[in-house]
XYZ file of C-alpha atoms in Angstrom:
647
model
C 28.174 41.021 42.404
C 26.054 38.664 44.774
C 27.940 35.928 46.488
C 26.200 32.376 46.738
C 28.097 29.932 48.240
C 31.527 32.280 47.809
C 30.839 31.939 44.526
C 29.334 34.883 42.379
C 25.900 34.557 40.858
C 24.501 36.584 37.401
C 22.157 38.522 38.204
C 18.838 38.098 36.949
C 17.097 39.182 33.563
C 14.870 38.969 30.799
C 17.608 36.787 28.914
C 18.074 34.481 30.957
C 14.143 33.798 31.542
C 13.618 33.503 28.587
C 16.466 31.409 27.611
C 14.704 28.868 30.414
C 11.608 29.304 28.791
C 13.060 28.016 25.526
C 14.007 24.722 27.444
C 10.754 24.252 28.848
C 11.324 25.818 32.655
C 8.174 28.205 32.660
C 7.730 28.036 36.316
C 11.609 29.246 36.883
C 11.256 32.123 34.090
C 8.088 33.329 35.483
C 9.857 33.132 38.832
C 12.968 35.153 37.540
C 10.436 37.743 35.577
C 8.027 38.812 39.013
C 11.599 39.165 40.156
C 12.770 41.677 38.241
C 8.846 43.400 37.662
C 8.892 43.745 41.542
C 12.556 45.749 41.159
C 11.161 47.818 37.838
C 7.159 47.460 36.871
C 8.012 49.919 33.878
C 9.967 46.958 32.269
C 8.259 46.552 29.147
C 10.948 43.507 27.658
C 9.697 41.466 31.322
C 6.410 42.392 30.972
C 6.275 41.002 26.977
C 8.576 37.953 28.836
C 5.141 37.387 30.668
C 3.120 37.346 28.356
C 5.074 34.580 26.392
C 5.812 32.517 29.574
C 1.805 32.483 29.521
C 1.250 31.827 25.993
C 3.830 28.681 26.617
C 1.164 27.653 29.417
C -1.856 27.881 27.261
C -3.003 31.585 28.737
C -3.875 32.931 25.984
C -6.349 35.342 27.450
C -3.650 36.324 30.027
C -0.968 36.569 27.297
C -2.994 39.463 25.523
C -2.770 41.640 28.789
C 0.273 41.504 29.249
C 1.480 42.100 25.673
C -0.833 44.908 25.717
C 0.683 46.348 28.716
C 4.193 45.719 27.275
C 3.093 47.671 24.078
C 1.426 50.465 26.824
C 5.079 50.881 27.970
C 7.078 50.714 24.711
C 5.250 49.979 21.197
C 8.225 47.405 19.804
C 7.129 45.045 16.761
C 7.623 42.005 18.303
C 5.427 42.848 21.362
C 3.151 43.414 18.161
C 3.866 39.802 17.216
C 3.434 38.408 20.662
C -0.091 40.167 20.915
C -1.193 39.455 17.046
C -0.673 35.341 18.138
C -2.315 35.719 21.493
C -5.199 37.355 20.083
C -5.561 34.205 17.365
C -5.292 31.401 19.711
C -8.291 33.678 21.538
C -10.315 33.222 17.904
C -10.113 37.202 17.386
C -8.836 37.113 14.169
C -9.544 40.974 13.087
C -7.986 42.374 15.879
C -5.106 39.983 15.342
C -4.233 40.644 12.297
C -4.321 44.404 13.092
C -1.641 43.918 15.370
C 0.213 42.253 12.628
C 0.491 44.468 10.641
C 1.573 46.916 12.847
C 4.491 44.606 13.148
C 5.235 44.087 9.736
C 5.032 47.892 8.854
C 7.199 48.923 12.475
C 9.586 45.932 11.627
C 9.736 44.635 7.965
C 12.992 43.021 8.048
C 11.756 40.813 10.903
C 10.610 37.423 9.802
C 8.706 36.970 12.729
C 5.862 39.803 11.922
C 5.814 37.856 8.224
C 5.122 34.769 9.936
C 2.271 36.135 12.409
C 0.311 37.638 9.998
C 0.807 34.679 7.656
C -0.651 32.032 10.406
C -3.888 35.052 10.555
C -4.520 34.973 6.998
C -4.746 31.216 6.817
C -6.856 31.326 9.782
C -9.358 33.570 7.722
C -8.631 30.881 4.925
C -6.513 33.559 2.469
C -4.507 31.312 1.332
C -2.881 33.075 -1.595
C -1.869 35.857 0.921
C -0.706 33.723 3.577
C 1.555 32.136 1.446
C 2.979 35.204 -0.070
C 3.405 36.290 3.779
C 5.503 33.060 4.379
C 7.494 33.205 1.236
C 8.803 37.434 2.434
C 9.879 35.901 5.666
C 11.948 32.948 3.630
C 13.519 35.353 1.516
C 14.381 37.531 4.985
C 16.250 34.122 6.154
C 16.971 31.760 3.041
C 19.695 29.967 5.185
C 17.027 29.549 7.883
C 16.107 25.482 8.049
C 12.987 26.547 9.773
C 11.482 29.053 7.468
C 11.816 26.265 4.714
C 9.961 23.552 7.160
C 7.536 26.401 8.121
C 6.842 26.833 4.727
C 6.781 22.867 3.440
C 3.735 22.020 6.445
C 1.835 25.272 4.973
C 2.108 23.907 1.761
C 0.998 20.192 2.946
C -1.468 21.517 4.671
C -3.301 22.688 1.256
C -2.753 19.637 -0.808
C 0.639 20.477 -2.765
C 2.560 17.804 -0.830
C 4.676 17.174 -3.779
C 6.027 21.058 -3.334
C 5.938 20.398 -0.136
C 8.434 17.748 0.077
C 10.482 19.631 -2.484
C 10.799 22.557 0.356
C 11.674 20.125 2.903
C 14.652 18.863 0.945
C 15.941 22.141 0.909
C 15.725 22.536 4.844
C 17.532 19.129 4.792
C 20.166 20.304 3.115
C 20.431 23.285 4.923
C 20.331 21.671 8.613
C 21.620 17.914 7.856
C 21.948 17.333 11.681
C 18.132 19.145 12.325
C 16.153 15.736 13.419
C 13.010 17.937 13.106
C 13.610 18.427 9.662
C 13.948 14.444 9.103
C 11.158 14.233 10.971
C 8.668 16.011 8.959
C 10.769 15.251 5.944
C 9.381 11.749 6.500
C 6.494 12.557 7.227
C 5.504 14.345 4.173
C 6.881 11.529 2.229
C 4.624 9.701 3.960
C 1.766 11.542 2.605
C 2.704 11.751 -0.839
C 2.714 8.094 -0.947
C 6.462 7.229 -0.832
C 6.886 5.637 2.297
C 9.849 3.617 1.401
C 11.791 6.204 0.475
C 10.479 7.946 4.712
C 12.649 4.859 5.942
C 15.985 6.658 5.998
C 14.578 9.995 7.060
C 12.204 8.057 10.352
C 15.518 6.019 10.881
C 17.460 9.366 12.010
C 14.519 10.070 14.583
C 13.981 6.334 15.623
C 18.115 6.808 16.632
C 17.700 9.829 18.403
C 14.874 9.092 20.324
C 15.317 5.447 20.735
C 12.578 5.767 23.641
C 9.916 7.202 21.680
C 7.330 5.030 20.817
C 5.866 7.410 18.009
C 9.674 7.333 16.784
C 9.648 3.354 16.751
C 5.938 3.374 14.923
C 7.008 5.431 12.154
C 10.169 3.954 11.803
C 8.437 0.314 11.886
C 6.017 1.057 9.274
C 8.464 2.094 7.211
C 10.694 -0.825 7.163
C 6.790 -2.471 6.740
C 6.586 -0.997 3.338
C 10.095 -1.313 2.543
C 9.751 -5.236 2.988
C 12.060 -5.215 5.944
C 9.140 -7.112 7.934
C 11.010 -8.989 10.388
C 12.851 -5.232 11.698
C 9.512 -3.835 11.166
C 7.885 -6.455 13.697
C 10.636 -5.807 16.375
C 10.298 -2.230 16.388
C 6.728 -1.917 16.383
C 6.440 -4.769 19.576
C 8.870 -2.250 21.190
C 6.331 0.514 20.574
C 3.421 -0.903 21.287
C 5.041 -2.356 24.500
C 5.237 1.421 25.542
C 2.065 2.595 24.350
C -0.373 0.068 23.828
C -3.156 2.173 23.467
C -1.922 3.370 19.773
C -4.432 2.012 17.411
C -2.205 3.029 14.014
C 1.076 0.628 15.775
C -0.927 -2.266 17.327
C -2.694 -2.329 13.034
C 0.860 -1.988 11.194
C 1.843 -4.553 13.599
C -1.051 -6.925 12.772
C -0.326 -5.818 9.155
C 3.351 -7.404 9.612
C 2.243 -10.199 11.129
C -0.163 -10.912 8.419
C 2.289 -10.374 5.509
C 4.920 -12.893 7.508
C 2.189 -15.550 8.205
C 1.518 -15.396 11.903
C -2.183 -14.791 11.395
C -3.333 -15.511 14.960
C -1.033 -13.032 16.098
C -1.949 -10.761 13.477
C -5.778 -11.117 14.693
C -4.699 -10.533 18.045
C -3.283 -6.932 17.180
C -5.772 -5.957 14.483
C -8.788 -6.966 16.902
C -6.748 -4.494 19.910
C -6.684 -1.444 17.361
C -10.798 -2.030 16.224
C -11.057 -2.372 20.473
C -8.995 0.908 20.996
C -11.368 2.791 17.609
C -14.157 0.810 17.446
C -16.011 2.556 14.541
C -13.006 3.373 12.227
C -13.581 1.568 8.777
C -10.380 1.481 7.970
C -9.247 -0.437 10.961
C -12.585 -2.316 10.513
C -11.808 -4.144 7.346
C -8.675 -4.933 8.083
C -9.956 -7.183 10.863
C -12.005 -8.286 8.940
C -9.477 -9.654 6.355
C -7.581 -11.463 8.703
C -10.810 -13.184 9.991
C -11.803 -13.893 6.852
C -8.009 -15.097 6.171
C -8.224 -17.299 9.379
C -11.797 -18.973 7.781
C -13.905 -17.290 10.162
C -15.811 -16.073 7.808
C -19.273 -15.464 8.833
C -17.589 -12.874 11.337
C -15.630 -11.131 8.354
C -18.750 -11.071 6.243
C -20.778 -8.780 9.073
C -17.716 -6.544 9.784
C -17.857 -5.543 5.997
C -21.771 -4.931 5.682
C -21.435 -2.821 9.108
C -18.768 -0.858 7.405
C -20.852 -0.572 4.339
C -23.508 1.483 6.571
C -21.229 3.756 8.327
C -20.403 7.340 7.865
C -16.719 6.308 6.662
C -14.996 7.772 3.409
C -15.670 6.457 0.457
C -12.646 4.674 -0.233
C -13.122 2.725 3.149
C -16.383 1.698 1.993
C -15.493 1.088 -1.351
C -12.357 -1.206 0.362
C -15.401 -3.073 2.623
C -17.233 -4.174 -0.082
C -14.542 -5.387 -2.421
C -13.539 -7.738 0.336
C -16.970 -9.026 0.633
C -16.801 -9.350 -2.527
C -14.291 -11.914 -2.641
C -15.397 -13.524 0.227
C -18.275 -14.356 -1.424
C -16.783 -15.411 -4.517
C -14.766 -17.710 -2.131
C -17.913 -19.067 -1.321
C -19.746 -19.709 -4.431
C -21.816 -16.780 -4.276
C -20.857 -15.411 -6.990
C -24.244 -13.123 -8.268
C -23.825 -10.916 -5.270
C -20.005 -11.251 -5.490
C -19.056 -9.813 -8.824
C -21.083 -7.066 -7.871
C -19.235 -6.104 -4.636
C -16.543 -7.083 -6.635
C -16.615 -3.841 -8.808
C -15.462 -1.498 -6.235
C -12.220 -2.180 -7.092
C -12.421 0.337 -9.726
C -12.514 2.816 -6.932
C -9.072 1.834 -5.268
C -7.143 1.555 -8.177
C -5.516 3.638 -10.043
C -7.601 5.381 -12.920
C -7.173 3.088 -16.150
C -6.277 4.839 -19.615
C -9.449 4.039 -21.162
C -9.457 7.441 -23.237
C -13.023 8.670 -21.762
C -15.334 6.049 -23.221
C -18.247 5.040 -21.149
C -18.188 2.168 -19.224
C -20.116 -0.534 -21.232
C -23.153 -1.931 -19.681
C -22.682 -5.263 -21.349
C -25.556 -4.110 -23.589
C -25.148 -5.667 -27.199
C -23.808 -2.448 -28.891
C -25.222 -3.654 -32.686
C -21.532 -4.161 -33.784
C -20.222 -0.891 -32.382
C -16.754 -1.764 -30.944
C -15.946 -2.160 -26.965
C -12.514 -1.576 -25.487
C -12.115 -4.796 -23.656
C -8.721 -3.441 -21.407
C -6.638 -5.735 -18.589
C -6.058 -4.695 -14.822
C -4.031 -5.300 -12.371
C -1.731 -8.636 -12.338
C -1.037 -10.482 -15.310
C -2.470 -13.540 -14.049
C -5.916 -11.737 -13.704
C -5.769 -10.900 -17.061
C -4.872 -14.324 -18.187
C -7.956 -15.869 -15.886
C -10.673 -13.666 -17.605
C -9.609 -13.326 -20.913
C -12.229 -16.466 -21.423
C -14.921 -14.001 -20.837
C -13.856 -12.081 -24.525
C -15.909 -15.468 -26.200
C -19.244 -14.171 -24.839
C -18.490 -10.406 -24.911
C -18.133 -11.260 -28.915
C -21.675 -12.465 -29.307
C -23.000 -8.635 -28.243
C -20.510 -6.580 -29.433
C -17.235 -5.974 -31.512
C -14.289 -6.419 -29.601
C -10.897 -4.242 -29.447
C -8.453 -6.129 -26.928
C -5.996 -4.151 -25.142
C -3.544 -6.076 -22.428
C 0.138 -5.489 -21.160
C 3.125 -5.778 -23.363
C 4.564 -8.733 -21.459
C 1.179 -10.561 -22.336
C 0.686 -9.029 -26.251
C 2.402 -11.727 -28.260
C 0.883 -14.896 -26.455
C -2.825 -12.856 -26.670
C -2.251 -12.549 -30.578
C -1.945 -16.461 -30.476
C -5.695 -16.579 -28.649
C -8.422 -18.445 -31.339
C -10.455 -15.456 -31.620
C -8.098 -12.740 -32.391
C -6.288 -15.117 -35.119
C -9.407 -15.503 -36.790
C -10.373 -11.752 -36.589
C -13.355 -12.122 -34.383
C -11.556 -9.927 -31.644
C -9.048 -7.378 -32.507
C -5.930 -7.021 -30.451
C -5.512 -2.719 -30.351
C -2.202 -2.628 -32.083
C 0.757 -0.609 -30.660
C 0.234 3.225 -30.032
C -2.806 2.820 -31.756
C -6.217 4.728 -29.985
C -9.781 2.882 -29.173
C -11.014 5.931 -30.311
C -9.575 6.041 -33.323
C -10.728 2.492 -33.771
C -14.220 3.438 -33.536
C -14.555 1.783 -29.877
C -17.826 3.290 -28.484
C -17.273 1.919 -24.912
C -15.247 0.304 -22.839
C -14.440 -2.254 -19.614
C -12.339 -4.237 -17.721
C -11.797 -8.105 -18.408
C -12.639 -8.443 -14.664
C -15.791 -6.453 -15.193
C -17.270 -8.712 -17.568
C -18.711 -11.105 -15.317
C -21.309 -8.448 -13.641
C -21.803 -6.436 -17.021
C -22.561 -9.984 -18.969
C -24.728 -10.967 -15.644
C -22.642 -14.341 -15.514
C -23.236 -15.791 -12.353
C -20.964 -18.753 -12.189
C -17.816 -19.222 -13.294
C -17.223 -19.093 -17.299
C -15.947 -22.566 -18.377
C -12.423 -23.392 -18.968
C -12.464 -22.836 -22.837
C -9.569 -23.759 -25.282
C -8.371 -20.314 -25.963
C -5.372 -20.638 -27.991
C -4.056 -23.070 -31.169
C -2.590 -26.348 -30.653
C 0.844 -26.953 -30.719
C 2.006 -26.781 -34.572
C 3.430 -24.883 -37.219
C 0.682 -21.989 -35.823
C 0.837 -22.359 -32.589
C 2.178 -22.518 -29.456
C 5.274 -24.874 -30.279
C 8.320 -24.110 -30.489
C 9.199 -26.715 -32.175
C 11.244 -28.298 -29.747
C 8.344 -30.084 -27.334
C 7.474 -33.498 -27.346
C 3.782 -32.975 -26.040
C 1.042 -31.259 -27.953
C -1.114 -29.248 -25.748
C -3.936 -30.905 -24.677
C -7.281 -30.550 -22.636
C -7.394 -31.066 -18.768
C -6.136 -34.129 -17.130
C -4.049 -35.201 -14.236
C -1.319 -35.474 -16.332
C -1.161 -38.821 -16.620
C -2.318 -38.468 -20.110
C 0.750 -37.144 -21.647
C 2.889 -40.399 -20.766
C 3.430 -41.767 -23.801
C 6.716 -42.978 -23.558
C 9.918 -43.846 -21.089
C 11.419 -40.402 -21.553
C 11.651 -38.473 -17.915
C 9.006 -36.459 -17.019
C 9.634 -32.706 -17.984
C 8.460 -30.501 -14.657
C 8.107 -26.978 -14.661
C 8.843 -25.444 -11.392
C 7.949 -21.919 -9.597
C 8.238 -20.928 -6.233
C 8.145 -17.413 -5.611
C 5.779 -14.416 -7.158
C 6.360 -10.619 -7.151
C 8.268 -9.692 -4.014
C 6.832 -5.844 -4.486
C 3.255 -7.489 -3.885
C 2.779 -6.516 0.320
C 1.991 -10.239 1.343
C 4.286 -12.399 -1.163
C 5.905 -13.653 1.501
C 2.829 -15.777 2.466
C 2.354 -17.164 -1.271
C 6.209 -17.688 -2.080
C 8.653 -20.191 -0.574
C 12.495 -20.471 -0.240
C 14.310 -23.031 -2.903
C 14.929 -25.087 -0.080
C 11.706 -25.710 0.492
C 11.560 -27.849 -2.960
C 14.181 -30.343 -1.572
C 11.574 -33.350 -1.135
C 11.975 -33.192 -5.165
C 15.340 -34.361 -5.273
C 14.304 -37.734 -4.276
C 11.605 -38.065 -6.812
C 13.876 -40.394 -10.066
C 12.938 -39.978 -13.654
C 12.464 -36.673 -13.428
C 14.045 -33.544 -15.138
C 13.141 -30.255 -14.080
C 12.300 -26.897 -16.035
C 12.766 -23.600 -13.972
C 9.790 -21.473 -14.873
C 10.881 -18.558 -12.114
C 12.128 -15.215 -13.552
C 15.833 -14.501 -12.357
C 16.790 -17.858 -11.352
C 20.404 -18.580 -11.915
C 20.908 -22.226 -10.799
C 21.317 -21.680 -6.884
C 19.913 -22.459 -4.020
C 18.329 -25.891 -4.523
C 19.803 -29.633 -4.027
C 18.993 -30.677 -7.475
C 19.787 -29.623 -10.932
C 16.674 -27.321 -12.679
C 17.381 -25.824 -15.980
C 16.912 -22.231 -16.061
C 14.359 -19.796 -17.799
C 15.215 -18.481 -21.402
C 15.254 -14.779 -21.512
C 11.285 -14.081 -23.353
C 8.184 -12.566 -22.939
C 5.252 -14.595 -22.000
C 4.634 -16.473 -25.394
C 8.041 -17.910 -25.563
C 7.077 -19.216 -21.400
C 3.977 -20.780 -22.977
C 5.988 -22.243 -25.547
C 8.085 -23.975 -22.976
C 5.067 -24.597 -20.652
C 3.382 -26.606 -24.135
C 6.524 -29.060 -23.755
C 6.005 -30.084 -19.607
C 3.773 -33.206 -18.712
C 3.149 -31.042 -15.601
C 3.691 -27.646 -13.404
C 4.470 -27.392 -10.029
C 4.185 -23.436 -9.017
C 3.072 -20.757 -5.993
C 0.050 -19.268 -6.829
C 1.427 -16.665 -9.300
C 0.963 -15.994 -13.350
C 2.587 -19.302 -13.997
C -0.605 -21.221 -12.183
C -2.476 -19.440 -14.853
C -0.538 -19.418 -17.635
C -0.229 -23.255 -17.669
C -4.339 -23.206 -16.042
C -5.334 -21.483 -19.320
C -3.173 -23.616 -21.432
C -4.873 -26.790 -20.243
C -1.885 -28.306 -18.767
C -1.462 -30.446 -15.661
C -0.516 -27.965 -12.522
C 0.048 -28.824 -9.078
C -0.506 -25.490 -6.950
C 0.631 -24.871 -3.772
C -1.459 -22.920 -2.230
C -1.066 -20.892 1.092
C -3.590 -21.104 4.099
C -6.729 -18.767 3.390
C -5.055 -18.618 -0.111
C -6.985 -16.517 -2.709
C -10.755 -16.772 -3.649
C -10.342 -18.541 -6.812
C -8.764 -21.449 -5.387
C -11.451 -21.706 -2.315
C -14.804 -23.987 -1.885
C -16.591 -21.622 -3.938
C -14.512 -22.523 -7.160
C -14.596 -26.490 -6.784
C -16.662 -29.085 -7.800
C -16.796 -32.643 -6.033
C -16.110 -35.302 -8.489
C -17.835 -39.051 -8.542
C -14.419 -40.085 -7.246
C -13.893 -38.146 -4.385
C -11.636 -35.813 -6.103
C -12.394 -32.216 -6.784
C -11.545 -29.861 -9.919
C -10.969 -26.119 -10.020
C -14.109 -24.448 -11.925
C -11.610 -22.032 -13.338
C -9.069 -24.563 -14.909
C -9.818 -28.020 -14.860
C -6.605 -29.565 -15.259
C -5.350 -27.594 -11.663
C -4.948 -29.889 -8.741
C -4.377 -27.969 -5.204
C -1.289 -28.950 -2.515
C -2.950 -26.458 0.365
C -1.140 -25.458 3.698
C -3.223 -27.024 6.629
C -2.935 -24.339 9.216
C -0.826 -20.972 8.887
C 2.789 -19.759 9.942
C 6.094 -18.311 9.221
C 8.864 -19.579 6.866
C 9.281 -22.534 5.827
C 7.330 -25.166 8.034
C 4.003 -24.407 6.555
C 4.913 -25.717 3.421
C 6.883 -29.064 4.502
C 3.335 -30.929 4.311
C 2.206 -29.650 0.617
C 5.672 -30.028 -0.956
C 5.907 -33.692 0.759
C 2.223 -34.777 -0.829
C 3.781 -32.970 -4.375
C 6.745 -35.353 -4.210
C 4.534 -38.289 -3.374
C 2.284 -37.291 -6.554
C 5.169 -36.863 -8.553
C 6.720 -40.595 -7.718
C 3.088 -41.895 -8.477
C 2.828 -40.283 -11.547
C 6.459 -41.270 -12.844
C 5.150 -45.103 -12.425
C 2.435 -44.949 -14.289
């Protein structure tokens, strides 16, 4: 045996080069291979060594010759296998799959020939086969973690990524330790649209490759849908510090710093990723929502019209000119903005509206409409004013949420039969509805311009209505609140200061407890907790909490406050629609119905809310994080409130 250094020395062989070649030392294989063809050219294993030392380099061309001059020397399947993925990556898919199957009929039991002539087929777009290819070489190796991934991408690649995720489990389970598997495990989460359940998965990679900056992106925008935003912000700075060209981190990053308030940073990073993809549409509108957020809106409003006109997918478009369209609802341009406002129907979820047409707002000559809610419950509670006009040209089925059903069969119309609330499992079909659309649609089908006028939707408080017997004040029309003092008694306050934490950027409309303190100070006051799950912590003075309900027994005790204080969630609404006094405090570049475009100057220098009369705004004055951006607003609340106790 050769001495090197008086110590011995292996000597060379295919093995071992190819064993480098697995680690990524081509050079030293290809080295160790001319070796041992200079000592034996009728080697056919070094020769077929060769050819996949140059099919690691990206020879394909020179891969084929040498795999052909293997096969000259000694016809083995997997020289076969070598040759059939050569000729592929050369586009010479006949000849390819030729030698294929030569290796699947010389070597059946090897995997390997399966998986050649399954990558052909797909190549020639035989699906059905390939996949029948792949599936023989899982049953040769059902242990193997790598058939199973092999065979979960295939399956992604052609749209079934819900079997394809289903496949990767099972590599999981088989390799546990296989980061590779996470990896893609992830990853195909990520596709089916369950990217908080990727976290875990991108958290093994991020951990094993804690200098990867792809590792620390997809980890990031996990935690990002997850909610974890502050994590998510320090792991996607750490990526973008070590690739800053990456368009997809520098926009979640932006999208983080949006949902936690820091909109100048956010424009910052969302302005980079346009620079870095200057024509994507999706990256495109999202700058132009923070711009539009930050109240540069004339820059917003030509980002989404260019968008509009580009060769982008439909759903980008579609996502461009719903964000005009509240834009310019924001600023009272409301003909052109319920129109653009529509293409919301093309990023949400497909409503169960059983088939009917869409209605065209049309009268119908008393044929019956499916009049249906979307999205939040405070949307639905904002338009349900637009059922009074929608009566006058057609016949009106009502269908809205379950949390909403009791208080809407307490609305003036449907107690008097002039609207029908669709009863429980009951069909628009089988109620003889001829067409239907969405509360939010009515404005553009009913060609309604402005806003429809606050209108007194439901009974007054009595043995009817909205009392619960228990309240003290009837419900009245809009005022300032002031109104309802008719005696010494405290003032009754409602309070709410968070909305749904699932919504991406609640953090920007919703505040801490804490934040409320100023309150305290305010005497002659009792306060009402109108917040779901509040159990009596967390603030400095005593609130009473929420009875268990649905939303009628909330308006119930909403009838019996001389005012609301509340974050711009269904309670702003609920007590908006009810006529009652409510204080909102509103986040910077807060939501279009509280903008410009929705208020009217009164004589007094005042303003009022087109959409409910009796609101009064408490705005941020500039944007940020946590807390501080709402010290100002609750401190002018607290002032209000001590005015309005003296009167």
């Amino acid at each position: 045996m050769p001495q090197k250094n008086g110590m011995a020395t292996q000597e060379p062989s295919v093995e071992q080069a190819l064993a480098l070649l697995s680690v990524g030392d081509a050079e030293r294989a290809a080295t160790m291979l001319r070796v041992l063809l200079r000592e034996d050219a009728s080697d056919a294993e070094a020769w077929h060594a060769m050819a996949c030392v140059a099919r690691a380099g990206g020879d394909a061309q020179s891969a084929i010759a040498l795999a052909g001059r293997a096969i000259g020397l000694r016809p083995e399947g997997h020289f076969h296998i070598t040759l059939a993925h050569a000729l592929l990556e050369q586009g010479h898919a006949e000849p390819a799959r030729a030698a294929a199957n030569v290796a699947v009929m010389t070597t059946p039991r090897d995997p390997r020939a399966h998986e050649a002539m399954a990558a052909i087929l797909e190549a020639e777009n035989r699906v059905k086969e390939a996949e029948v290819a792949l599936r023989t070489a899982l049953r040769l190796r059902p242990l193997d973690c790598e058939k199973h991934l092999s065979l979960a991408a295939f399956l992604a690649r052609h749209g079934r990524v819900a079997e394809a995720v289903q496949t990767s489990e099972k590599a999981l389970r088989l390799a546990p330790e296989n980061v590779f598997a996470h990896n893609q495990h992830a990853v195909l989460l990520e596709r089916a649209g369950r990217m908080r359940e990727a976290e875990p998965f991108f958290a093994v990679v991020a951990t094993a490759f804690p200098q990867d900056a792809v590792a620390l992106a997809n980890y990031g925008a996990a935690l990002f849908a997850k909610g974890d935003f502050e994590e998510a912000r320090s792991l996607l700075q750490d990526s973008a510090r070590r690739a800053p060209d990456a368009p997809e981190t520098r926009t979640n990053l932006g999208l983080v710093q949006m949902a936690l308030g820091a909109l100048d940073e956010a424009e910052q990073e969302l302005g980079a990723a346009l620079a870095l993809r200057k024509h994507d549409a999706r990256l495109a509108v999202n700058y132009g929502t923070v711009l539009s957020d930050l109240g540069r809106r004339d820059e917003a409003e030509a980002l989404f019209r260019q968008v509009e006109s580009w060769e982008a997918s439909e759903q980008d478009r579609a996502r461009a000119r719903f964000n005009l369209g509240t834009l310019l609802l924001a600023e009272d341009r409301f003909h052109e903005g319920w129109q653009a406002f529509e293409a919301r129907q093309s990023l949400l979820p497909a409503c169960h509206t059983e088939e009917l047409p869409q209605w065209d707002g049309a009268p119908t000559g008393g044929a019956p409409v499916l009049l249906y809610a979307e999205q939040g419950l405070g949307d639905t509670l904002q338009f349900l004013r637009y059922v009074e006009p929608a009566v006058e040209r057609a016949s009106i089925l009502l269908a809205v949420p379950e949390g909403l059903r009791s208080l809407v069969a307490q609305m003036e119309s449907v107690q008097a039969g002039r609207v029908t609330l669709l009863a429980r499992g009951q069909t628009a079909r089988s109620a003889g509805a001829v067409a239907c659309c969405s509360l939010l649609s009515l404005p553009a089908r009913l060609g309604l311009d402005a806003p429809y006028p606050w209108v007194q939707l439901f009974k007054k408080a009595g043995a009817d209505g909205l009392s619960d017997g228990h309240v003290r004040v009837s419900l009245r029309g809009p005022g300032d609140g002031a109104a309802l003092r008719s005696d010494t008694k405290p003032l009754r306050v409602g309070l709410c200061w968070a909305g749904n934490p699932s919504y991406r950027f609640d953090r920007r409309r919703s505040m801490a407890p804490a934040c409320l303190a100023p309150l305290a100070d305010v005497p002659g006051v009792v306060f009402q907790s109108l917040q779901r799950g509040y159990t009596g912590e967390d603030l400095r003075f005593s609130v009473a909490p929420l009875p268990e309900g649905d939303m009628l027994s909330t308006a119930r005790l909403v009838a019996g406050l001389d005012v609301v204080i509340t974050v711009d969630t269904v309670i702003a609404h609920l007590a908006g629609v009810l006529g009652k006094p409510v204080w909102l405090l509103n986040r910077f570049g807060g939501d279009w119905r509280w903008a410009e475009g929705s208020t009217r100057a009164l004589p007094d220098g005042g303003a009022e809310n087109l959409w409910y009369p009796s609101l009064r705004l408490f705005s941020q004055p500039a944007p940020g994080e946590g807390n501080a951006p709402w010290e100002k607003p609750v401190k002018a609340v607290a002032e209000a409130l001590h005015k309005l106790v003296k009167m």
